[in-house]
Amino acid sequence: MSNLFRRLLLAIAGVLEAAARELHAAATPASDAAATGRLLPWAAGFIKEAQDWLWGLSQGQLAVVMISTSFCGLIGVVLFMPLAVVALFGDDPPLEPLPLPQPRDTAAAGNGGAGGVSRFGDPSNGLACMNASTGALLGYVPLTPVAGVAQAIAAARAAQVSWAATTFEQRRQVLRVLIAYLLSEQDDLVALSMLDTGKTALDAALGEVLPTLEKIRWLLREGEAALRPERRSTGPMSAHRTATVEFAPLGVIGAIAPWNYPLHNVFNPALAALFAGSAIVIKPSEHASWSAVHYVNVIRSALAACGHPPDLCRLVVGRGDVGSALVGGGVDKLFFTGSTAVGRKVARAAAESLTPVVLELGGKDPAVVCDDTDVPWAASIVLRGVFQNAGQNCIGIERVYVQRAVLAPFLAAVVPVVAAMTTRPAAAMGVAEGALGADDGDVGALTMGPEAVARVDALIQQAVSCGARVLVGGRPAAAAAATAAGGDDSAGGSSGRGRAHAPASLYYEPTVLTDVAHGRGMQIVEEEVFGPVLTVIPFDTDAEVVGAINSSAFGLGASVFCRNACRADALAAAIRTGMVNINDFAVNYLCQSLPFGGVGASGYGRFAGVEGLRGCTLERAVTRQRWWGVRTSIPPPMRFPTRGTGYAFVSELMALVYDTSYISKMDNARHLLGMLLFKRWRPRAVAGKW
Ligand code: NAD
């Protein structure tokens, strides 16, 4: 009995030791690394002493320990539990709100005044950033010299050494600090994105903050499980070994981002890279660097608040030359998100330095509306999928295939809604007082300004010249405003983004275009529009719609709206894209467990999900001895110096293991034993032909 008790106490001591290590790792900031080094051996030593002491006790002494333990047990549990809860879920360092960049030329803000024009392009001040809603100057962000990219990578690499040794709990702590900050400061974060891109507050909340929060939630909950070593099967030749895939920190990851979602495009790669134990160097778009500087500062501050080097997340600001320097700068992996044209250049440059690259490129996502679907409901989802962020989404719905039987009700559902949509400058921080988003229009600006407006218009007019019909919109907002005012279109100058523009020239009227068809030379069915255009393509049969969809060079996402589940599954299976949502739009991105990526001109490789997270690691195959004392031993015929029977031995061995005939196997076994046991055994002529 007393021995049983002794063993029980020893087992508890073992568990306590393991718990002490876990709790200590959870509660100790990494900056206290020296204390970690002192305390852990001390705690382990203490428990070891206690174990030795227990073994040395007499029966009588043990009885005293047993009785007092029973008394203390209840009190111990009551005391220990709150301590454990505090240690595990206790205080994370709060992140104080960081000073926000303020628009420099407040006089110009809101009206695109002369101040914006005169200051733009002053190279001594760095990169000029404009309020995409109004064309006014926001300020200048210092450009990173091309040589500075290598320095940023080197600093990130130095910081990553200690980060690679952190526990998942330490990484989760940084994520918890960030999620708290995102929630408490979301108004400011959203407002910055609005200033930089001209989107509405609703579009920013849905496209920037929501997926970022979901990504952090997923990483907190499932990230560690995704990166835990994974046991794999072994073959018959290696049955005495264990096989494991380990996901080791990779080093420094580079990320090159587009302008459409500056907040998410910074947080998305940074969160995955950091959680996987790597550092990251981010190059935001030169058209969204104003807000990106702040977003990167938030991540750096969260790292610093938790005692880690902020250089784990570095920012480099610039145009293509800076991006190019990052591709060839020696990062261990590169995530490129942007256009197909630039993606091709990046792939070529990455091949030169053998840098692994993930390409997340453009899209031309289809939505199929079948004749059995609930049309008004499907139309409401399609509208969000088309007009979210003024259509400037890689996974925005760009082609709506409507079965001819429901074409009229579909158009009846969408046309009045689109006709009622408004475009006007978003009421972001520093531009207007009042509740964020309360005064926004439905559709924001085209971030790339008058060039984008002109490009969208050209695609629509070209389609019209080939037989398409405009049901709503179909004009630059400036032209519409001029017509309404009865004046000329003086607001629609197209002198390039970066100049101050009258706001109307930055917007395009929300448009419905129907009778669009493949094979009639309409560029709008082939090219990415990236604008607020609902393009309707009527179809009759499923085979026809699948053929039309798959004729596109792009293959990012797709939606299928269909009541018949079997038909929906068949359509989804036949569509060649990286992601498909049946009876929904883009919801796959709110399942952060899923990989994100496309095929063809939409790129290759995956971010997000288990695949994306593991893609930020060095996936390493490791084998170990399965049983103590059983190790690999080279059979004598295969040892150097060989005796001439090596080949015959291996040949018999392969036949023994892989031949399907048991009679042959017995013969192989006989020969193998013979070769092993008798030096003068004559092997069969296994290669008689020669
Ligand atoms: P872009 O290709 O013009 O620029 C993307 C980034 O590449 C920018 O930061 C730019 O400075 C940089 N760059 C330019 N030249 C470079 C070079 N030679 N080497 C390295 N970097 C270089 O794209 P954009 O106009 O900013 O973004 C819009 C495009 O992005 C659209 O096609 C859209 O579909 C795509 N996009 C794709 C995804 C996705 O996940 N698949 C997400 C968002 C946007």
XYZ file of C-alpha atoms and ligand atoms in Angstrom:
734
model
C 0.000 0.000 0.000
C 2.708 2.455 1.007
C 4.703 1.527 -2.104
C 1.636 2.166 -4.216
C 1.257 5.543 -2.570
C 4.942 6.270 -3.080
C 4.599 5.487 -6.797
C 1.476 7.626 -7.018
C 3.307 10.572 -5.485
C 6.208 10.052 -7.871
C 3.839 10.010 -10.822
C 2.277 13.253 -9.565
C 5.781 14.714 -9.205
C 6.448 13.782 -12.849
C 3.261 15.452 -14.009
C 4.087 18.520 -11.895
C 7.498 18.716 -13.499
C 5.977 18.676 -16.982
C 3.337 21.186 -15.904
C 6.014 23.435 -14.377
C 7.816 23.525 -17.705
C 4.621 24.328 -19.621
C 3.434 26.979 -17.186
C 6.837 28.519 -17.052
C 7.062 28.704 -20.829
C 3.590 30.241 -20.918
C 4.196 32.814 -18.219
C 7.762 33.861 -18.979
C 8.287 36.582 -21.581
C 10.974 35.684 -24.056
C 12.920 38.797 -23.063
C 13.469 37.036 -19.753
C 15.410 34.335 -21.506
C 18.166 34.431 -18.927
C 15.659 33.833 -16.135
C 14.190 30.966 -18.137
C 17.628 29.470 -18.314
C 18.048 29.736 -14.511
C 14.572 28.862 -13.356
C 13.827 25.758 -15.333
C 16.849 23.757 -14.175
C 16.087 24.971 -10.648
C 12.478 23.719 -10.800
C 13.526 20.431 -12.355
C 16.263 20.030 -9.722
C 13.786 20.712 -6.931
C 11.379 18.056 -8.166
C 14.221 15.577 -8.566
C 15.277 16.224 -4.926
C 11.677 15.650 -3.825
C 11.572 12.359 -5.713
C 14.797 11.163 -4.051
C 13.474 12.230 -0.681
C 10.291 10.222 -1.189
C 12.205 7.056 -1.959
C 14.225 7.482 1.261
C 11.210 7.700 3.621
C 10.375 4.934 6.122
C 6.879 3.410 6.374
C 6.010 5.586 9.371
C 7.237 8.772 7.718
C 5.243 7.893 4.618
C 2.097 7.450 6.717
C 2.549 10.991 8.073
C 3.015 12.309 4.535
C -0.113 10.408 3.383
C -2.291 11.855 6.155
C -1.017 15.420 5.772
C -1.318 15.187 1.969
C -4.976 14.210 2.307
C -5.586 17.245 4.533
C -3.654 19.587 2.310
C -5.031 18.164 -0.921
C -8.244 20.130 -0.947
C -6.562 23.388 0.075
C -3.815 22.724 -2.477
C -6.294 22.277 -5.299
C -8.164 25.431 -4.294
C -4.911 27.422 -4.276
C -3.316 25.819 -7.309
C -6.199 26.100 -9.759
C -6.485 29.921 -9.810
C -2.691 30.160 -10.063
C -2.678 27.767 -13.007
C -5.500 29.671 -14.701
C -3.658 32.980 -14.243
C -0.413 31.474 -15.523
C -2.067 29.938 -18.584
C -4.505 32.649 -19.569
C -3.065 35.520 -17.568
C -2.339 39.049 -18.571
C -0.928 39.707 -22.009
C 0.852 43.024 -22.271
C -1.584 45.651 -23.550
C -0.666 47.487 -26.733
C -1.247 51.196 -26.342
C -2.798 52.949 -29.385
C 0.027 54.047 -31.673
C 0.177 57.595 -33.011
C -1.664 57.645 -36.313
C -0.180 59.282 -39.385
C -2.114 62.467 -40.013
C -2.848 63.773 -43.505
C -0.183 66.382 -44.070
C -2.111 68.678 -46.306
C -5.363 68.981 -44.436
C -6.320 72.002 -46.480
C -6.246 69.902 -49.605
C -7.946 66.917 -47.994
C -11.427 66.539 -49.269
C -11.151 68.758 -52.310
C -7.951 67.858 -54.088
C -6.655 71.418 -53.859
C -3.520 72.902 -55.328
C -1.419 71.958 -52.292
C -1.690 68.330 -53.297
C -0.580 69.027 -56.859
C 2.466 71.077 -56.020
C 3.784 68.671 -53.450
C 3.279 65.504 -55.378
C 6.282 63.838 -56.844
C 8.877 65.666 -54.743
C 11.443 62.870 -54.724
C 13.393 64.323 -51.805
C 10.417 63.684 -49.555
C 9.907 60.067 -50.509
C 6.841 58.343 -51.841
C 3.831 60.627 -52.211
C 0.627 59.099 -50.908
C -2.774 60.347 -51.949
C -6.232 60.102 -50.454
C -7.806 57.745 -52.974
C -11.299 59.064 -52.186
C -10.457 62.638 -53.069
C -7.079 62.783 -54.772
C -5.697 65.008 -51.992
C -2.190 64.602 -50.687
C -1.826 62.551 -47.514
C 1.927 62.884 -47.095
C 5.200 61.225 -47.963
C 6.519 57.880 -46.867
C 10.302 57.484 -46.895
C 11.379 55.235 -49.755
C 13.689 52.341 -48.936
C 16.812 52.543 -51.083
C 17.337 49.365 -53.085
C 20.459 48.642 -51.020
C 18.339 48.940 -47.872
C 16.386 45.808 -48.791
C 19.392 43.574 -48.081
C 19.842 45.343 -44.739
C 16.209 44.718 -43.844
C 16.567 41.027 -44.710
C 19.768 40.789 -42.645
C 18.111 42.470 -39.631
C 15.108 40.142 -39.901
C 17.430 37.144 -40.151
C 19.304 38.159 -37.012
C 16.039 38.627 -35.114
C 14.705 35.257 -36.246
C 17.392 33.264 -34.416
C 15.818 33.723 -30.985
C 12.268 33.693 -32.399
C 12.785 30.221 -33.888
C 13.305 28.908 -30.347
C 10.076 30.385 -28.927
C 7.202 28.168 -27.845
C 3.846 28.261 -29.597
C 2.447 29.811 -26.447
C 4.872 32.702 -26.761
C 3.807 33.196 -30.388
C 0.139 32.969 -29.402
C 0.723 35.731 -26.881
C 1.749 38.102 -29.696
C -1.359 37.092 -31.637
C -3.611 37.729 -28.630
C -2.116 41.204 -28.245
C -2.798 41.855 -31.938
C -6.379 40.598 -31.905
C -7.151 42.798 -28.893
C -5.605 45.782 -30.680
C -7.474 45.120 -33.925
C -10.762 44.996 -32.061
C -10.175 48.064 -29.920
C -8.602 50.247 -32.630
C -10.539 48.991 -35.638
C -12.073 52.400 -36.421
C -8.644 53.962 -36.902
C -7.284 50.979 -38.786
C -10.299 50.994 -41.099
C -10.057 54.761 -41.604
C -6.408 54.480 -42.662
C -7.277 51.849 -45.232
C -10.110 54.059 -46.511
C -7.753 57.006 -46.934
C -5.238 54.929 -48.831
C -7.635 53.041 -51.093
C -10.862 55.052 -51.276
C -12.971 52.124 -50.118
C -16.020 52.426 -47.887
C -15.895 51.612 -44.177
C -18.131 48.592 -44.758
C -15.837 47.263 -47.486
C -12.837 47.754 -45.195
C -14.511 46.006 -42.283
C -15.579 43.048 -44.445
C -12.407 42.704 -46.503
C -9.670 43.909 -44.154
C -10.556 43.414 -40.497
C -12.913 40.434 -40.559
C -10.614 37.988 -42.403
C -7.659 39.174 -40.313
C -9.525 38.496 -37.068
C -10.564 35.093 -38.389
C -6.996 34.290 -39.380
C -5.746 35.110 -35.877
C -8.557 33.096 -34.289
C -7.702 30.107 -36.443
C -3.993 30.367 -35.702
C -4.664 30.632 -31.965
C -6.907 27.603 -32.039
C -5.440 25.310 -34.676
C -2.059 26.728 -35.662
C -0.050 24.608 -33.259
C -1.849 21.418 -34.306
C -1.069 22.189 -37.956
C 2.633 22.532 -37.188
C 3.011 19.630 -34.783
C 5.291 16.861 -36.105
C 3.213 14.412 -38.129
C 3.833 10.647 -38.021
C 3.820 8.930 -41.421
C 3.810 5.277 -42.411
C 6.998 3.375 -43.135
C 7.639 0.766 -45.821
C 8.494 -2.889 -45.174
C 12.200 -2.132 -45.680
C 12.080 0.590 -43.033
C 9.611 -0.952 -40.581
C 12.189 -0.722 -37.782
C 12.208 3.088 -38.090
C 9.609 5.758 -37.342
C 8.886 8.335 -40.021
C 7.935 11.907 -39.125
C 7.445 15.198 -40.959
C 8.606 18.144 -38.888
C 7.737 21.757 -39.640
C 10.810 23.744 -38.694
C 11.061 27.550 -38.906
C 12.204 28.518 -42.384
C 14.113 31.762 -41.820
C 13.082 34.992 -43.525
C 9.986 35.190 -45.692
C 9.421 37.985 -48.205
C 5.963 39.297 -49.070
C 5.115 41.623 -51.944
C 1.606 42.990 -51.719
C -0.939 44.747 -53.956
C -2.923 47.846 -53.002
C -6.493 46.545 -52.784
C -6.495 45.456 -49.107
C -3.496 47.107 -47.447
C -4.314 46.007 -43.895
C -5.009 42.385 -44.656
C -2.191 42.148 -47.197
C 0.255 43.129 -44.433
C -1.230 41.076 -41.602
C -1.997 37.963 -43.630
C 1.567 36.932 -44.552
C 3.047 38.373 -41.341
C 0.775 36.349 -39.056
C 1.500 33.064 -40.832
C 5.245 33.652 -41.089
C 5.608 34.717 -37.452
C 3.472 31.890 -36.103
C 5.564 29.400 -38.071
C 8.723 30.762 -36.415
C 10.037 32.840 -39.311
C 10.696 36.546 -39.740
C 9.135 38.565 -42.536
C 10.069 41.477 -44.805
C 7.019 43.100 -46.400
C 6.875 45.346 -49.427
C 3.439 46.925 -49.695
C 2.184 48.441 -52.906
C 3.534 51.893 -53.670
C -0.165 52.851 -53.930
C -1.003 51.833 -50.350
C 2.138 52.512 -48.344
C 0.616 55.275 -46.229
C -1.430 52.851 -44.165
C 0.978 49.911 -44.509
C 3.633 51.778 -42.497
C 1.189 51.988 -39.607
C 0.065 48.361 -39.894
C 3.647 47.109 -39.828
C 4.306 49.343 -36.803
C 1.396 47.703 -35.005
C 2.904 44.257 -35.545
C 6.369 45.451 -34.515
C 4.961 47.031 -31.363
C 3.111 43.855 -30.431
C 6.339 41.878 -30.825
C 8.236 44.387 -28.698
C 5.512 44.444 -26.030
C 5.882 40.682 -25.674
C 9.654 40.946 -25.391
C 10.629 39.924 -28.931
C 12.740 41.822 -31.442
C 10.530 44.067 -33.600
C 12.865 43.425 -36.529
C 11.043 40.122 -36.964
C 8.698 42.189 -39.114
C 10.410 44.639 -41.454
C 8.913 46.999 -43.990
C 10.507 48.085 -47.244
C 8.770 50.838 -49.192
C 9.087 51.407 -52.893
C 8.106 50.516 -56.412
C 9.040 47.600 -58.660
C 12.783 48.066 -58.139
C 12.421 47.556 -54.395
C 10.160 44.530 -54.999
C 12.721 43.148 -57.383
C 15.474 43.593 -54.785
C 13.374 41.603 -52.318
C 12.856 38.746 -54.794
C 16.581 38.428 -55.412
C 17.670 39.431 -51.909
C 18.097 35.972 -50.431
C 14.783 35.472 -48.635
C 13.972 31.832 -47.951
C 10.548 32.051 -49.569
C 8.510 34.711 -51.289
C 4.775 35.309 -51.290
C 3.850 37.497 -54.234
C 0.312 38.840 -54.525
C -0.428 41.002 -57.521
C -1.084 41.045 -61.231
C -0.347 38.177 -63.578
C 2.031 40.312 -65.650
C 4.233 41.216 -62.676
C 3.846 37.684 -61.284
C 5.534 36.342 -64.427
C 8.483 38.711 -63.911
C 8.744 37.702 -60.257
C 8.686 33.990 -61.149
C 11.508 34.509 -63.655
C 13.622 36.441 -61.149
C 12.919 33.917 -58.379
C 14.003 31.072 -60.663
C 17.356 32.786 -61.087
C 18.091 32.667 -57.350
C 16.081 29.440 -56.809
C 13.872 31.251 -54.316
C 10.646 29.311 -53.726
C 7.727 31.522 -54.624
C 3.969 31.443 -54.128
C 2.104 33.433 -56.768
C -1.354 34.776 -55.906
C -2.353 36.538 -59.100
C -5.386 37.912 -60.826
C -8.814 36.350 -61.181
C -11.891 36.389 -63.385
C -14.203 34.569 -61.025
C -17.464 33.201 -62.402
C -20.801 32.848 -60.612
C -23.309 30.418 -62.113
C -26.999 31.103 -61.449
C -28.994 27.974 -62.329
C -32.655 27.950 -63.280
C -33.758 26.189 -60.068
C -32.206 28.674 -57.666
C -33.928 31.205 -55.413
C -33.109 34.124 -57.713
C -33.627 37.173 -55.411
C -31.508 35.507 -52.729
C -28.749 34.540 -55.180
C -28.858 38.069 -56.654
C -28.247 39.632 -53.228
C -25.092 37.538 -52.784
C -23.913 38.184 -56.343
C -24.303 41.946 -55.767
C -21.991 41.818 -52.738
C -19.566 39.609 -54.686
C -19.431 42.056 -57.602
C -19.475 45.440 -55.851
C -17.460 44.688 -52.686
C -14.499 47.103 -52.711
C -15.792 48.635 -55.974
C -15.050 45.322 -57.690
C -11.327 45.512 -56.880
C -10.969 42.003 -55.521
C -8.900 39.122 -56.795
C -11.851 36.875 -55.937
C -14.541 39.363 -56.934
C -17.310 37.995 -59.153
C -16.392 39.183 -62.656
C -18.623 36.950 -64.812
C -22.209 36.119 -63.876
C -23.525 33.206 -65.959
C -27.325 33.227 -65.699
C -29.405 30.391 -67.129
C -31.709 31.867 -69.736
C -34.890 30.696 -67.972
C -34.128 32.957 -64.985
C -32.430 35.797 -66.852
C -35.432 38.143 -66.631
C -36.049 37.656 -62.869
C -32.314 37.930 -62.200
C -32.068 41.250 -64.052
C -35.258 42.415 -62.345
C -33.597 41.688 -58.990
C -30.262 43.408 -59.653
C -31.045 46.374 -61.911
C -33.068 48.508 -59.427
C -30.543 47.860 -56.673
C -27.570 48.880 -58.825
C -29.460 51.897 -60.141
C -29.942 53.058 -56.551
C -26.278 52.636 -55.575
C -24.284 55.775 -54.833
C -20.626 56.680 -55.210
C -19.126 59.408 -53.100
C -15.958 60.019 -51.096
C -15.825 57.890 -47.992
C -15.969 59.752 -44.700
C -12.677 58.542 -43.279
C -10.762 59.833 -40.289
C -9.411 63.333 -40.714
C -11.780 64.012 -43.583
C -15.090 64.172 -41.800
C -16.387 64.069 -38.277
C -19.050 61.672 -37.152
C -19.663 57.947 -37.119
C -17.329 56.025 -39.400
C -19.082 54.822 -42.531
C -22.348 56.634 -41.796
C -21.869 59.015 -44.718
C -20.223 56.633 -47.200
C -21.657 55.865 -50.599
C -22.304 52.245 -51.589
C -19.317 51.972 -53.896
C -15.943 53.536 -53.212
C -13.339 55.016 -55.518
C -11.151 53.180 -57.997
C -7.896 53.231 -56.086
C -5.770 53.655 -59.186
C -7.697 56.763 -60.130
C -8.552 58.127 -63.578
C -6.455 55.525 -65.455
C -8.513 52.762 -63.869
C -11.729 54.655 -64.618
C -10.672 55.010 -68.257
C -9.657 51.336 -68.494
C -12.985 50.082 -67.075
C -14.875 52.410 -69.402
C -12.901 51.225 -72.432
C -13.720 47.572 -71.630
C -17.431 48.392 -71.341
C -17.558 50.458 -74.535
C -15.670 47.742 -76.435
C -18.184 45.120 -75.226
C -21.076 47.384 -76.239
C -19.548 47.760 -79.703
C -19.600 43.934 -79.924
C -23.274 43.620 -78.953
C -23.456 43.900 -75.141
C -26.123 46.141 -73.573
C -25.722 48.533 -70.642
C -28.765 48.363 -68.352
C -27.455 50.645 -65.598
C -24.426 52.938 -65.377
C -21.770 52.426 -68.017
C -20.125 55.838 -67.581
C -17.400 57.405 -65.474
C -19.031 59.119 -62.497
C -17.556 62.431 -63.672
C -19.328 62.152 -67.026
C -22.575 61.283 -65.290
C -22.191 64.250 -62.931
C -21.425 66.605 -65.829
C -24.459 65.411 -67.749
C -26.636 65.862 -64.700
C -25.306 69.398 -64.240
C -25.714 70.124 -67.943
C -22.080 71.206 -68.164
C -18.983 69.790 -69.760
C -16.901 67.033 -68.218
C -14.095 69.131 -66.803
C -13.696 66.935 -63.759
C -12.524 63.888 -65.611
C -8.913 64.781 -66.343
C -6.699 61.745 -66.735
C -3.302 63.031 -65.842
C -2.389 59.989 -63.785
C -2.817 58.845 -60.202
C -0.865 60.915 -57.776
C -2.183 64.203 -59.085
C -4.973 65.969 -57.310
C -8.261 65.145 -58.993
C -11.743 66.299 -58.524
C -13.329 63.374 -56.704
C -15.801 62.439 -59.443
C -12.961 61.437 -61.753
C -11.948 58.697 -59.302
C -15.281 56.851 -59.468
C -17.114 54.713 -61.980
C -20.858 54.337 -62.015
C -22.028 50.946 -60.700
C -22.910 49.153 -63.931
C -24.992 46.228 -65.170
C -23.945 44.913 -68.573
C -25.941 42.128 -70.190
C -25.908 40.092 -73.418
C -22.223 39.557 -72.902
C -20.995 36.477 -74.750
C -17.896 34.439 -75.426
C -16.606 34.209 -78.978
C -17.753 37.667 -80.073
C -14.472 39.426 -79.452
C -15.528 41.046 -76.168
C -12.416 41.726 -74.112
C -14.509 42.020 -70.960
C -15.036 38.247 -70.811
C -11.285 37.622 -70.920
C -9.622 40.469 -68.988
C -9.761 41.269 -65.295
C -12.004 44.361 -64.978
C -11.291 45.265 -61.333
C -14.189 47.704 -61.323
C -17.881 47.988 -60.296
C -19.354 46.096 -63.251
C -21.902 43.279 -63.071
C -21.348 41.382 -66.310
C -24.211 39.042 -67.214
C -23.580 36.174 -69.634
C -26.729 34.140 -70.462
C -26.350 30.348 -70.928
C -28.551 27.343 -71.716
C -26.842 24.083 -70.734
C -24.421 23.004 -68.037
C -21.914 21.745 -70.599
C -21.995 25.152 -72.293
C -21.401 27.087 -69.071
C -18.579 24.803 -67.923
C -16.875 25.178 -71.318
C -17.238 28.966 -71.171
C -15.912 29.225 -67.617
C -12.950 26.975 -68.270
C -12.016 28.858 -71.431
C -10.609 31.622 -69.219
C -6.875 31.760 -68.566
C -7.669 32.541 -64.899
C -8.746 29.974 -62.320
C -8.969 31.511 -58.860
C -12.462 31.158 -57.332
C -16.033 30.391 -58.399
C -19.606 30.352 -57.079
C -22.428 28.017 -58.083
C -26.004 28.926 -57.142
C -28.202 25.854 -57.567
C -30.862 24.150 -55.458
C -30.182 20.665 -56.821
C -27.214 19.518 -54.726
C -26.101 16.814 -57.194
C -26.122 19.257 -60.094
C -24.287 21.865 -58.020
C -21.617 19.326 -57.069
C -21.224 18.244 -60.693
C -20.821 21.854 -61.833
C -18.360 22.630 -59.042
C -16.306 19.550 -59.898
C -16.164 20.482 -63.578
C -15.047 24.092 -63.004
C -11.251 24.419 -63.026
C -10.483 26.860 -60.207
C -8.585 26.680 -56.932
C -11.686 27.454 -54.856
C -15.437 26.902 -55.323
C -18.331 27.962 -53.094
C -21.671 26.262 -53.656
C -24.539 28.653 -52.933
C -22.189 31.274 -51.516
C -19.480 33.768 -52.377
C -15.901 33.869 -51.029
C -16.907 32.201 -47.781
C -13.965 29.842 -48.174
C -11.785 32.740 -46.993
C -13.661 32.840 -43.716
C -12.717 29.183 -43.251
C -9.096 29.948 -42.532
C -8.397 26.237 -42.273
C -8.694 26.141 -46.081
C -5.872 26.866 -48.522
C -6.208 29.888 -50.814
C -4.875 29.984 -54.366
C -5.563 29.354 -58.007
C -4.460 27.680 -61.220
C -3.322 28.949 -64.604
C -2.943 32.717 -64.871
C -4.169 32.995 -61.262
C -0.854 31.618 -60.046
C 0.361 28.658 -58.051
C 1.132 27.672 -54.487
C -1.163 28.304 -51.550
C -1.429 30.662 -48.621
C -3.814 30.317 -45.672
C -4.977 27.076 -44.167
C -2.849 24.183 -43.036
C -1.110 24.145 -46.431
C -0.289 27.858 -46.346
C 0.983 27.743 -42.780
C 3.136 24.716 -43.464
C 4.336 26.518 -46.579
C 6.025 29.015 -44.234
C 8.152 26.237 -42.737
C 10.991 23.967 -43.682
C 9.129 20.679 -44.087
C 11.670 18.158 -42.909
C 11.503 14.369 -43.152
C 12.982 12.695 -40.073
C 13.369 8.977 -39.320
C 14.257 7.550 -35.931
C 14.910 4.177 -34.342
C 11.508 2.640 -33.529
C 12.582 0.169 -30.826
C 15.463 0.360 -28.415
C 18.253 -1.983 -29.565
C 16.842 -2.457 -33.064
C 18.891 -0.504 -35.531
C 19.773 -0.600 -39.184
C 22.518 -3.056 -39.946
C 24.048 -3.581 -43.403
C 23.848 -7.301 -44.324
C 27.305 -8.847 -44.944
C 26.854 -9.317 -48.750
C 26.252 -5.551 -49.060
C 29.144 -4.422 -46.877
C 32.317 -2.956 -48.284
C 34.441 -4.520 -49.544
C 31.727 -6.398 -51.422
C 32.117 -10.109 -52.096
C 30.425 -10.248 -55.446
C 27.097 -11.491 -54.086
C 25.832 -7.992 -53.188
C 23.710 -7.517 -56.280
C 22.231 -11.030 -56.095
C 21.396 -10.480 -52.428
C 19.571 -7.202 -53.050
C 17.748 -8.694 -55.998
C 16.498 -11.614 -53.894
C 15.563 -9.209 -51.105
C 13.497 -6.987 -53.424
C 11.701 -10.023 -54.827
C 11.042 -11.309 -51.304
C 9.455 -8.027 -50.253
C 7.673 -6.933 -53.405
C 6.808 -10.120 -55.341
C 3.145 -11.012 -55.067
C 3.672 -14.805 -55.300
C 4.210 -16.474 -51.937
C 5.843 -19.496 -53.584
C 8.485 -17.267 -55.156
C 8.929 -15.470 -51.842
C 9.811 -18.776 -50.136
C 12.460 -19.441 -52.745
C 13.815 -15.888 -52.316
C 13.974 -16.393 -48.545
C 15.893 -19.649 -48.997
C 18.509 -17.957 -51.172
C 18.812 -14.973 -48.889
C 19.408 -17.179 -45.875
C 21.915 -19.189 -47.830
C 23.881 -16.076 -48.778
C 23.766 -14.789 -45.222
C 24.786 -18.030 -43.519
C 27.161 -19.689 -45.966
C 30.059 -17.822 -47.467
C 30.268 -20.263 -50.379
C 26.538 -20.240 -51.225
C 26.127 -19.932 -55.014
C 23.526 -17.299 -55.817
C 21.106 -17.884 -58.654
C 21.949 -16.228 -61.944
C 19.625 -13.265 -61.499
C 20.787 -11.504 -64.622
C 21.185 -14.455 -66.936
C 20.495 -12.358 -70.027
C 23.864 -10.700 -69.705
P 0.914 44.717 -59.358
O 1.315 43.400 -59.923
O 0.990 45.902 -60.220
O 1.819 45.051 -58.075
C 1.895 44.156 -56.994
C 3.177 44.428 -56.226
O 4.295 44.054 -57.030
C 3.386 45.892 -55.859
O 3.847 45.950 -54.532
C 4.464 46.328 -56.829
O 5.252 47.385 -56.354
C 5.274 45.076 -56.967
N 6.108 44.997 -58.176
C 5.963 45.649 -59.340
N 6.942 45.276 -60.200
C 7.699 44.365 -59.566
C 8.853 43.598 -59.923
N 9.414 43.697 -61.125
N 9.377 42.745 -59.012
C 8.807 42.620 -57.805
N 7.726 43.312 -57.403
C 7.176 44.174 -58.277
O -0.551 44.489 -58.772
P -1.520 45.573 -58.135
O -2.006 46.447 -59.217
O -0.877 46.188 -56.954
O -2.708 44.640 -57.584
C -3.800 44.253 -58.361
C -3.636 42.824 -58.808
O -3.412 41.988 -57.702
C -4.883 42.304 -59.486
O -4.528 41.582 -60.629
C -5.472 41.367 -58.445
O -6.270 40.346 -58.986
C -4.243 40.842 -57.789
N -4.527 40.311 -56.466
C -4.468 38.958 -56.295
C -4.769 38.410 -55.058
C -4.736 36.907 -54.836
O -4.725 36.491 -53.714
N -4.739 36.093 -55.879
C -5.119 39.244 -53.996
C -5.176 40.604 -54.207
C -4.873 41.132 -55.460
